[in-house]
Amino acid sequence: MKRILLIAILIISSCKSEDREVVEELKVYDFDTLEPLLNKIDDKVYVINFWATWCAPCVKELPYFEELNANYKSKKVEVVLVSLDFPKQYEKKLKPYIVNNKLMSQVIALDDTDTNTWIPKVDENWSGAIPATIIYNKNKRRFYERSFNYEELQEEVKTFLN
């Protein structure tokens, strides 16, 4: 019985340390650091989603981005989730959300309060509302200020793969 208890404790503690590693890897960027990621010129299709844990439509569509990431990673599609959560929420909301929902896409927290400067650099027509998504490759770029379901997201990405 002691041996089973010890094994259970080891398994639980190893899971918690893995969760801590995932959470500790949260990258926090200002817009100058993020901007090159929005303009890569290589053989990939990039899907950059702006979201926040406090945004219900954002949270609703995140599983679709995760599914896209899983299904299209081998087709040179890279999904990046750019969180607009407030820095004071990183520890209590954002990091636990990432762990609890087992997000496998790259998550970047954008900490840049100069929204009047960086929002139009993302897209000149962006009002700043989220969710918002950029899909681009070296030849084509589209900006979407809307929510997606999986089928819609997949159809959009397919137009960048041809």
mmCIF file with all atom_site columns, C-alpha atoms in Angstrom:
data_model
loop_
_atom_site.group_PDB
_atom_site.id
_atom_site.type_symbol
_atom_site.label_atom_id
_atom_site.label_alt_id
_atom_site.label_comp_id
_atom_site.label_asym_id
_atom_site.label_entity_id
_atom_site.label_seq_id
_atom_site.pdbx_PDB_ins_code
_atom_site.Cartn_x
_atom_site.Cartn_y
_atom_site.Cartn_z
_atom_site.occupancy
_atom_site.B_iso_or_equiv
_atom_site.pdbx_formal_charge
_atom_site.auth_seq_id
_atom_site.auth_comp_id
_atom_site.auth_asym_id
_atom_site.auth_atom_id
_atom_site.pdbx_PDB_model_num
ATOM 1   C CA . MET A 1 1   ? 0.000   0.000  0.000   1.00 0.00 ? 1   MET A CA 1
ATOM 2   C CA . LYS A 1 2   ? 2.854   2.394  0.849   1.00 0.00 ? 2   LYS A CA 1
ATOM 3   C CA . ARG A 1 3   ? 4.467   1.591  -2.489  1.00 0.00 ? 3   ARG A CA 1
ATOM 4   C CA . ILE A 1 4   ? 1.252   2.482  -4.402  1.00 0.00 ? 4   ILE A CA 1
ATOM 5   C CA . LEU A 1 5   ? 0.909   5.722  -2.451  1.00 0.00 ? 5   LEU A CA 1
ATOM 6   C CA . LEU A 1 6   ? 4.530   6.620  -3.174  1.00 0.00 ? 6   LEU A CA 1
ATOM 7   C CA . ILE A 1 7   ? 4.052   5.933  -6.909  1.00 0.00 ? 7   ILE A CA 1
ATOM 8   C CA . ALA A 1 8   ? 0.881   8.067  -6.947  1.00 0.00 ? 8   ALA A CA 1
ATOM 9   C CA . ILE A 1 9   ? 2.709   10.943 -5.237  1.00 0.00 ? 9   ILE A CA 1
ATOM 10  C CA . LEU A 1 10  ? 5.572   10.721 -7.742  1.00 0.00 ? 10  LEU A CA 1
ATOM 11  C CA . ILE A 1 11  ? 3.163   10.773 -10.695 1.00 0.00 ? 11  ILE A CA 1
ATOM 12  C CA . ILE A 1 12  ? 1.224   13.738 -9.315  1.00 0.00 ? 12  ILE A CA 1
ATOM 13  C CA . SER A 1 13  ? 4.368   15.706 -8.511  1.00 0.00 ? 13  SER A CA 1
ATOM 14  C CA . SER A 1 14  ? 5.840   15.060 -11.962 1.00 0.00 ? 14  SER A CA 1
ATOM 15  C CA . CYS A 1 15  ? 2.643   16.304 -13.613 1.00 0.00 ? 15  CYS A CA 1
ATOM 16  C CA . LYS A 1 16  ? 2.708   19.449 -11.550 1.00 0.00 ? 16  LYS A CA 1
ATOM 17  C CA . SER A 1 17  ? 6.329   20.159 -12.447 1.00 0.00 ? 17  SER A CA 1
ATOM 18  C CA . GLU A 1 18  ? 5.504   19.730 -16.154 1.00 0.00 ? 18  GLU A CA 1
ATOM 19  C CA . ASP A 1 19  ? 2.635   22.201 -15.746 1.00 0.00 ? 19  ASP A CA 1
ATOM 20  C CA . ARG A 1 20  ? 4.999   24.651 -14.076 1.00 0.00 ? 20  ARG A CA 1
ATOM 21  C CA . GLU A 1 21  ? 7.449   24.325 -16.980 1.00 0.00 ? 21  GLU A CA 1
ATOM 22  C CA . VAL A 1 22  ? 4.706   25.095 -19.502 1.00 0.00 ? 22  VAL A CA 1
ATOM 23  C CA . VAL A 1 23  ? 3.557   28.104 -17.498 1.00 0.00 ? 23  VAL A CA 1
ATOM 24  C CA . GLU A 1 24  ? 7.063   29.410 -16.860 1.00 0.00 ? 24  GLU A CA 1
ATOM 25  C CA . GLU A 1 25  ? 7.653   29.428 -20.623 1.00 0.00 ? 25  GLU A CA 1
ATOM 26  C CA . LEU A 1 26  ? 5.070   32.187 -21.155 1.00 0.00 ? 26  LEU A CA 1
ATOM 27  C CA . LYS A 1 27  ? 6.732   34.749 -23.356 1.00 0.00 ? 27  LYS A CA 1
ATOM 28  C CA . VAL A 1 28  ? 5.858   38.377 -22.652 1.00 0.00 ? 28  VAL A CA 1
ATOM 29  C CA . TYR A 1 29  ? 6.533   40.738 -25.551 1.00 0.00 ? 29  TYR A CA 1
ATOM 30  C CA . ASP A 1 30  ? 6.063   44.397 -26.272 1.00 0.00 ? 30  ASP A CA 1
ATOM 31  C CA . PHE A 1 31  ? 4.869   45.201 -29.795 1.00 0.00 ? 31  PHE A CA 1
ATOM 32  C CA . ASP A 1 32  ? 8.373   45.864 -31.143 1.00 0.00 ? 32  ASP A CA 1
ATOM 33  C CA . THR A 1 33  ? 9.315   42.302 -30.162 1.00 0.00 ? 33  THR A CA 1
ATOM 34  C CA . LEU A 1 34  ? 6.080   40.841 -31.547 1.00 0.00 ? 34  LEU A CA 1
ATOM 35  C CA . GLU A 1 35  ? 6.074   42.726 -34.853 1.00 0.00 ? 35  GLU A CA 1
ATOM 36  C CA . PRO A 1 36  ? 8.659   40.556 -36.680 1.00 0.00 ? 36  PRO A CA 1
ATOM 37  C CA . LEU A 1 37  ? 6.448   37.521 -36.000 1.00 0.00 ? 37  LEU A CA 1
ATOM 38  C CA . LEU A 1 38  ? 3.636   39.275 -37.879 1.00 0.00 ? 38  LEU A CA 1
ATOM 39  C CA . ASN A 1 39  ? 5.804   39.715 -40.975 1.00 0.00 ? 39  ASN A CA 1
ATOM 40  C CA . LYS A 1 40  ? 7.838   36.579 -41.595 1.00 0.00 ? 40  LYS A CA 1
ATOM 41  C CA . ILE A 1 41  ? 8.731   35.667 -45.146 1.00 0.00 ? 41  ILE A CA 1
ATOM 42  C CA . ASP A 1 42  ? 9.324   31.938 -45.383 1.00 0.00 ? 42  ASP A CA 1
ATOM 43  C CA . ASP A 1 43  ? 7.509   28.794 -46.501 1.00 0.00 ? 43  ASP A CA 1
ATOM 44  C CA . LYS A 1 44  ? 4.972   28.686 -43.645 1.00 0.00 ? 44  LYS A CA 1
ATOM 45  C CA . VAL A 1 45  ? 1.426   29.884 -43.203 1.00 0.00 ? 45  VAL A CA 1
ATOM 46  C CA . TYR A 1 46  ? 1.044   31.866 -39.987 1.00 0.00 ? 46  TYR A CA 1
ATOM 47  C CA . VAL A 1 47  ? -2.198  32.072 -38.042 1.00 0.00 ? 47  VAL A CA 1
ATOM 48  C CA . ILE A 1 48  ? -1.917  34.774 -35.388 1.00 0.00 ? 48  ILE A CA 1
ATOM 49  C CA . ASN A 1 49  ? -4.918  35.063 -33.072 1.00 0.00 ? 49  ASN A CA 1
ATOM 50  C CA . PHE A 1 50  ? -5.364  37.993 -30.671 1.00 0.00 ? 50  PHE A CA 1
ATOM 51  C CA . TRP A 1 51  ? -7.434  36.941 -27.656 1.00 0.00 ? 51  TRP A CA 1
ATOM 52  C CA . ALA A 1 52  ? -7.841  37.230 -23.872 1.00 0.00 ? 52  ALA A CA 1
ATOM 53  C CA . THR A 1 53  ? -9.169  35.002 -21.107 1.00 0.00 ? 53  THR A CA 1
ATOM 54  C CA . TRP A 1 54  ? -11.791 37.656 -20.255 1.00 0.00 ? 54  TRP A CA 1
ATOM 55  C CA . CYS A 1 55  ? -13.182 37.601 -23.831 1.00 0.00 ? 55  CYS A CA 1
ATOM 56  C CA . ALA A 1 56  ? -15.968 34.984 -24.097 1.00 0.00 ? 56  ALA A CA 1
ATOM 57  C CA . PRO A 1 57  ? -15.956 34.748 -27.935 1.00 0.00 ? 57  PRO A CA 1
ATOM 58  C CA . CYS A 1 58  ? -12.153 34.375 -27.836 1.00 0.00 ? 58  CYS A CA 1
ATOM 59  C CA . VAL A 1 59  ? -12.259 31.539 -25.335 1.00 0.00 ? 59  VAL A CA 1
ATOM 60  C CA . LYS A 1 60  ? -15.040 29.849 -27.296 1.00 0.00 ? 60  LYS A CA 1
ATOM 61  C CA . GLU A 1 61  ? -12.967 29.743 -30.501 1.00 0.00 ? 61  GLU A CA 1
ATOM 62  C CA . LEU A 1 62  ? -9.592  28.773 -28.966 1.00 0.00 ? 62  LEU A CA 1
ATOM 63  C CA . PRO A 1 63  ? -10.249 25.028 -29.298 1.00 0.00 ? 63  PRO A CA 1
ATOM 64  C CA . TYR A 1 64  ? -10.597 25.552 -33.065 1.00 0.00 ? 64  TYR A CA 1
ATOM 65  C CA . PHE A 1 65  ? -7.150  27.147 -33.225 1.00 0.00 ? 65  PHE A CA 1
ATOM 66  C CA . GLU A 1 66  ? -5.765  24.289 -31.154 1.00 0.00 ? 66  GLU A CA 1
ATOM 67  C CA . GLU A 1 67  ? -7.368  21.745 -33.499 1.00 0.00 ? 67  GLU A CA 1
ATOM 68  C CA . LEU A 1 68  ? -5.956  23.609 -36.497 1.00 0.00 ? 68  LEU A CA 1
ATOM 69  C CA . ASN A 1 69  ? -2.518  23.593 -34.880 1.00 0.00 ? 69  ASN A CA 1
ATOM 70  C CA . ALA A 1 70  ? -2.705  19.829 -34.327 1.00 0.00 ? 70  ALA A CA 1
ATOM 71  C CA . ASN A 1 71  ? -4.062  19.015 -37.790 1.00 0.00 ? 71  ASN A CA 1
ATOM 72  C CA . TYR A 1 72  ? -1.915  21.368 -39.875 1.00 0.00 ? 72  TYR A CA 1
ATOM 73  C CA . LYS A 1 73  ? 1.438   21.536 -38.100 1.00 0.00 ? 73  LYS A CA 1
ATOM 74  C CA . SER A 1 74  ? 2.888   19.009 -40.556 1.00 0.00 ? 74  SER A CA 1
ATOM 75  C CA . LYS A 1 75  ? 1.644   21.189 -43.435 1.00 0.00 ? 75  LYS A CA 1
ATOM 76  C CA . LYS A 1 76  ? 3.825   24.095 -42.320 1.00 0.00 ? 76  LYS A CA 1
ATOM 77  C CA . VAL A 1 77  ? 1.062   26.019 -40.562 1.00 0.00 ? 77  VAL A CA 1
ATOM 78  C CA . GLU A 1 78  ? 2.087   27.795 -37.361 1.00 0.00 ? 78  GLU A CA 1
ATOM 79  C CA . VAL A 1 79  ? -0.550  28.959 -34.884 1.00 0.00 ? 79  VAL A CA 1
ATOM 80  C CA . VAL A 1 80  ? 0.379   31.693 -32.408 1.00 0.00 ? 80  VAL A CA 1
ATOM 81  C CA . LEU A 1 81  ? -2.027  32.844 -29.711 1.00 0.00 ? 81  LEU A CA 1
ATOM 82  C CA . VAL A 1 82  ? -1.328  36.431 -28.662 1.00 0.00 ? 82  VAL A CA 1
ATOM 83  C CA . SER A 1 83  ? -2.936  37.081 -25.293 1.00 0.00 ? 83  SER A CA 1
ATOM 84  C CA . LEU A 1 84  ? -4.066  40.602 -24.501 1.00 0.00 ? 84  LEU A CA 1
ATOM 85  C CA . ASP A 1 85  ? -4.667  39.763 -20.861 1.00 0.00 ? 85  ASP A CA 1
ATOM 86  C CA . PHE A 1 86  ? -3.499  42.402 -18.419 1.00 0.00 ? 86  PHE A CA 1
ATOM 87  C CA . PRO A 1 87  ? -0.083  41.714 -16.808 1.00 0.00 ? 87  PRO A CA 1
ATOM 88  C CA . LYS A 1 88  ? -1.649  41.511 -13.336 1.00 0.00 ? 88  LYS A CA 1
ATOM 89  C CA . GLN A 1 89  ? -3.725  38.563 -14.643 1.00 0.00 ? 89  GLN A CA 1
ATOM 90  C CA . TYR A 1 90  ? -0.823  36.460 -15.944 1.00 0.00 ? 90  TYR A CA 1
ATOM 91  C CA . GLU A 1 91  ? -0.298  34.468 -12.763 1.00 0.00 ? 91  GLU A CA 1
ATOM 92  C CA . LYS A 1 92  ? -3.893  34.029 -11.604 1.00 0.00 ? 92  LYS A CA 1
ATOM 93  C CA . LYS A 1 93  ? -5.769  33.779 -14.912 1.00 0.00 ? 93  LYS A CA 1
ATOM 94  C CA . LEU A 1 94  ? -3.644  33.393 -18.031 1.00 0.00 ? 94  LEU A CA 1
ATOM 95  C CA . LYS A 1 95  ? -1.094  30.820 -16.899 1.00 0.00 ? 95  LYS A CA 1
ATOM 96  C CA . PRO A 1 96  ? -3.700  28.585 -15.210 1.00 0.00 ? 96  PRO A CA 1
ATOM 97  C CA . TYR A 1 97  ? -5.871  28.853 -18.338 1.00 0.00 ? 97  TYR A CA 1
ATOM 98  C CA . ILE A 1 98  ? -2.973  27.682 -20.524 1.00 0.00 ? 98  ILE A CA 1
ATOM 99  C CA . VAL A 1 99  ? -2.300  24.715 -18.233 1.00 0.00 ? 99  VAL A CA 1
ATOM 100 C CA . ASN A 1 100 ? -5.919  23.735 -17.554 1.00 0.00 ? 100 ASN A CA 1
ATOM 101 C CA . ASN A 1 101 ? -6.799  23.834 -21.251 1.00 0.00 ? 101 ASN A CA 1
ATOM 102 C CA . LYS A 1 102 ? -3.540  22.177 -22.305 1.00 0.00 ? 102 LYS A CA 1
ATOM 103 C CA . LEU A 1 103 ? -2.845  24.761 -25.000 1.00 0.00 ? 103 LEU A CA 1
ATOM 104 C CA . MET A 1 104 ? -0.221  23.387 -27.373 1.00 0.00 ? 104 MET A CA 1
ATOM 105 C CA . SER A 1 105 ? 0.004   26.382 -29.695 1.00 0.00 ? 105 SER A CA 1
ATOM 106 C CA . GLN A 1 106 ? 2.618   28.983 -28.888 1.00 0.00 ? 106 GLN A CA 1
ATOM 107 C CA . VAL A 1 107 ? 1.167   31.560 -26.480 1.00 0.00 ? 107 VAL A CA 1
ATOM 108 C CA . ILE A 1 108 ? 2.633   35.040 -26.254 1.00 0.00 ? 108 ILE A CA 1
ATOM 109 C CA . ALA A 1 109 ? 1.416   37.681 -23.825 1.00 0.00 ? 109 ALA A CA 1
ATOM 110 C CA . LEU A 1 110 ? 1.458   41.142 -25.390 1.00 0.00 ? 110 LEU A CA 1
ATOM 111 C CA . ASP A 1 111 ? 2.291   43.753 -22.775 1.00 0.00 ? 111 ASP A CA 1
ATOM 112 C CA . ASP A 1 112 ? 2.215   47.073 -24.593 1.00 0.00 ? 112 ASP A CA 1
ATOM 113 C CA . THR A 1 113 ? -0.157  49.789 -23.443 1.00 0.00 ? 113 THR A CA 1
ATOM 114 C CA . ASP A 1 114 ? 0.456   52.024 -26.474 1.00 0.00 ? 114 ASP A CA 1
ATOM 115 C CA . THR A 1 115 ? -2.494  50.519 -28.351 1.00 0.00 ? 115 THR A CA 1
ATOM 116 C CA . ASN A 1 116 ? -3.032  53.645 -30.460 1.00 0.00 ? 116 ASN A CA 1
ATOM 117 C CA . THR A 1 117 ? 0.368   53.020 -32.013 1.00 0.00 ? 117 THR A CA 1
ATOM 118 C CA . TRP A 1 118 ? 0.463   49.255 -32.440 1.00 0.00 ? 118 TRP A CA 1
ATOM 119 C CA . ILE A 1 119 ? -3.162  48.373 -33.355 1.00 0.00 ? 119 ILE A CA 1
ATOM 120 C CA . PRO A 1 120 ? -2.991  50.147 -36.761 1.00 0.00 ? 120 PRO A CA 1
ATOM 121 C CA . LYS A 1 121 ? 0.374   48.455 -37.387 1.00 0.00 ? 121 LYS A CA 1
ATOM 122 C CA . VAL A 1 122 ? -1.348  45.079 -37.087 1.00 0.00 ? 122 VAL A CA 1
ATOM 123 C CA . ASP A 1 123 ? -4.037  46.212 -39.529 1.00 0.00 ? 123 ASP A CA 1
ATOM 124 C CA . GLU A 1 124 ? -5.040  49.757 -40.444 1.00 0.00 ? 124 GLU A CA 1
ATOM 125 C CA . ASN A 1 125 ? -8.745  48.842 -40.269 1.00 0.00 ? 125 ASN A CA 1
ATOM 126 C CA . TRP A 1 126 ? -8.611  47.070 -36.886 1.00 0.00 ? 126 TRP A CA 1
ATOM 127 C CA . SER A 1 127 ? -10.856 48.745 -34.306 1.00 0.00 ? 127 SER A CA 1
ATOM 128 C CA . GLY A 1 128 ? -8.998  46.929 -31.525 1.00 0.00 ? 128 GLY A CA 1
ATOM 129 C CA . ALA A 1 129 ? -11.869 44.515 -30.823 1.00 0.00 ? 129 ALA A CA 1
ATOM 130 C CA . ILE A 1 130 ? -11.049 40.866 -30.167 1.00 0.00 ? 130 ILE A CA 1
ATOM 131 C CA . PRO A 1 131 ? -11.032 38.148 -31.248 1.00 0.00 ? 131 PRO A CA 1
ATOM 132 C CA . ALA A 1 132 ? -8.963  39.174 -34.222 1.00 0.00 ? 132 ALA A CA 1
ATOM 133 C CA . THR A 1 133 ? -6.823  36.993 -36.456 1.00 0.00 ? 133 THR A CA 1
ATOM 134 C CA . ILE A 1 134 ? -4.167  37.451 -39.102 1.00 0.00 ? 134 ILE A CA 1
ATOM 135 C CA . ILE A 1 135 ? -3.497  34.657 -41.563 1.00 0.00 ? 135 ILE A CA 1
ATOM 136 C CA . TYR A 1 136 ? -0.554  35.180 -43.871 1.00 0.00 ? 136 TYR A CA 1
ATOM 137 C CA . ASN A 1 137 ? 2.224   33.648 -45.901 1.00 0.00 ? 137 ASN A CA 1
ATOM 138 C CA . LYS A 1 138 ? 4.949   35.234 -48.006 1.00 0.00 ? 138 LYS A CA 1
ATOM 139 C CA . ASN A 1 139 ? 2.467   35.977 -50.823 1.00 0.00 ? 139 ASN A CA 1
ATOM 140 C CA . LYS A 1 140 ? -0.812  36.819 -49.146 1.00 0.00 ? 140 LYS A CA 1
ATOM 141 C CA . ARG A 1 141 ? -2.197  38.368 -45.957 1.00 0.00 ? 141 ARG A CA 1
ATOM 142 C CA . ARG A 1 142 ? -5.723  38.652 -44.544 1.00 0.00 ? 142 ARG A CA 1
ATOM 143 C CA . PHE A 1 143 ? -7.006  40.209 -41.352 1.00 0.00 ? 143 PHE A CA 1
ATOM 144 C CA . TYR A 1 144 ? -10.222 39.061 -39.651 1.00 0.00 ? 144 TYR A CA 1
ATOM 145 C CA . GLU A 1 145 ? -11.959 40.979 -36.876 1.00 0.00 ? 145 GLU A CA 1
ATOM 146 C CA . ARG A 1 146 ? -14.383 38.178 -36.049 1.00 0.00 ? 146 ARG A CA 1
ATOM 147 C CA . SER A 1 147 ? -14.836 34.770 -34.478 1.00 0.00 ? 147 SER A CA 1
ATOM 148 C CA . PHE A 1 148 ? -14.344 31.473 -36.295 1.00 0.00 ? 148 PHE A CA 1
ATOM 149 C CA . ASN A 1 149 ? -15.663 27.959 -36.032 1.00 0.00 ? 149 ASN A CA 1
ATOM 150 C CA . TYR A 1 150 ? -13.291 25.172 -37.052 1.00 0.00 ? 150 TYR A CA 1
ATOM 151 C CA . GLU A 1 151 ? -14.669 24.701 -40.558 1.00 0.00 ? 151 GLU A CA 1
ATOM 152 C CA . GLU A 1 152 ? -14.401 28.427 -41.354 1.00 0.00 ? 152 GLU A CA 1
ATOM 153 C CA . LEU A 1 153 ? -10.878 28.631 -39.973 1.00 0.00 ? 153 LEU A CA 1
ATOM 154 C CA . GLN A 1 154 ? -9.784  25.540 -41.878 1.00 0.00 ? 154 GLN A CA 1
ATOM 155 C CA . GLU A 1 155 ? -11.268 26.868 -45.141 1.00 0.00 ? 155 GLU A CA 1
ATOM 156 C CA . GLU A 1 156 ? -9.418  30.169 -44.764 1.00 0.00 ? 156 GLU A CA 1
ATOM 157 C CA . VAL A 1 157 ? -6.113  28.411 -44.057 1.00 0.00 ? 157 VAL A CA 1
ATOM 158 C CA . LYS A 1 158 ? -6.575  26.121 -47.059 1.00 0.00 ? 158 LYS A CA 1
ATOM 159 C CA . THR A 1 159 ? -6.671  29.180 -49.349 1.00 0.00 ? 159 THR A CA 1
ATOM 160 C CA . PHE A 1 160 ? -3.142  30.008 -48.151 1.00 0.00 ? 160 PHE A CA 1
ATOM 161 C CA . LEU A 1 161 ? -1.835  26.502 -48.778 1.00 0.00 ? 161 LEU A CA 1
ATOM 162 C CA . ASN A 1 162 ? -2.629  26.439 -52.488 1.00 0.00 ? 162 ASN A CA 1
#
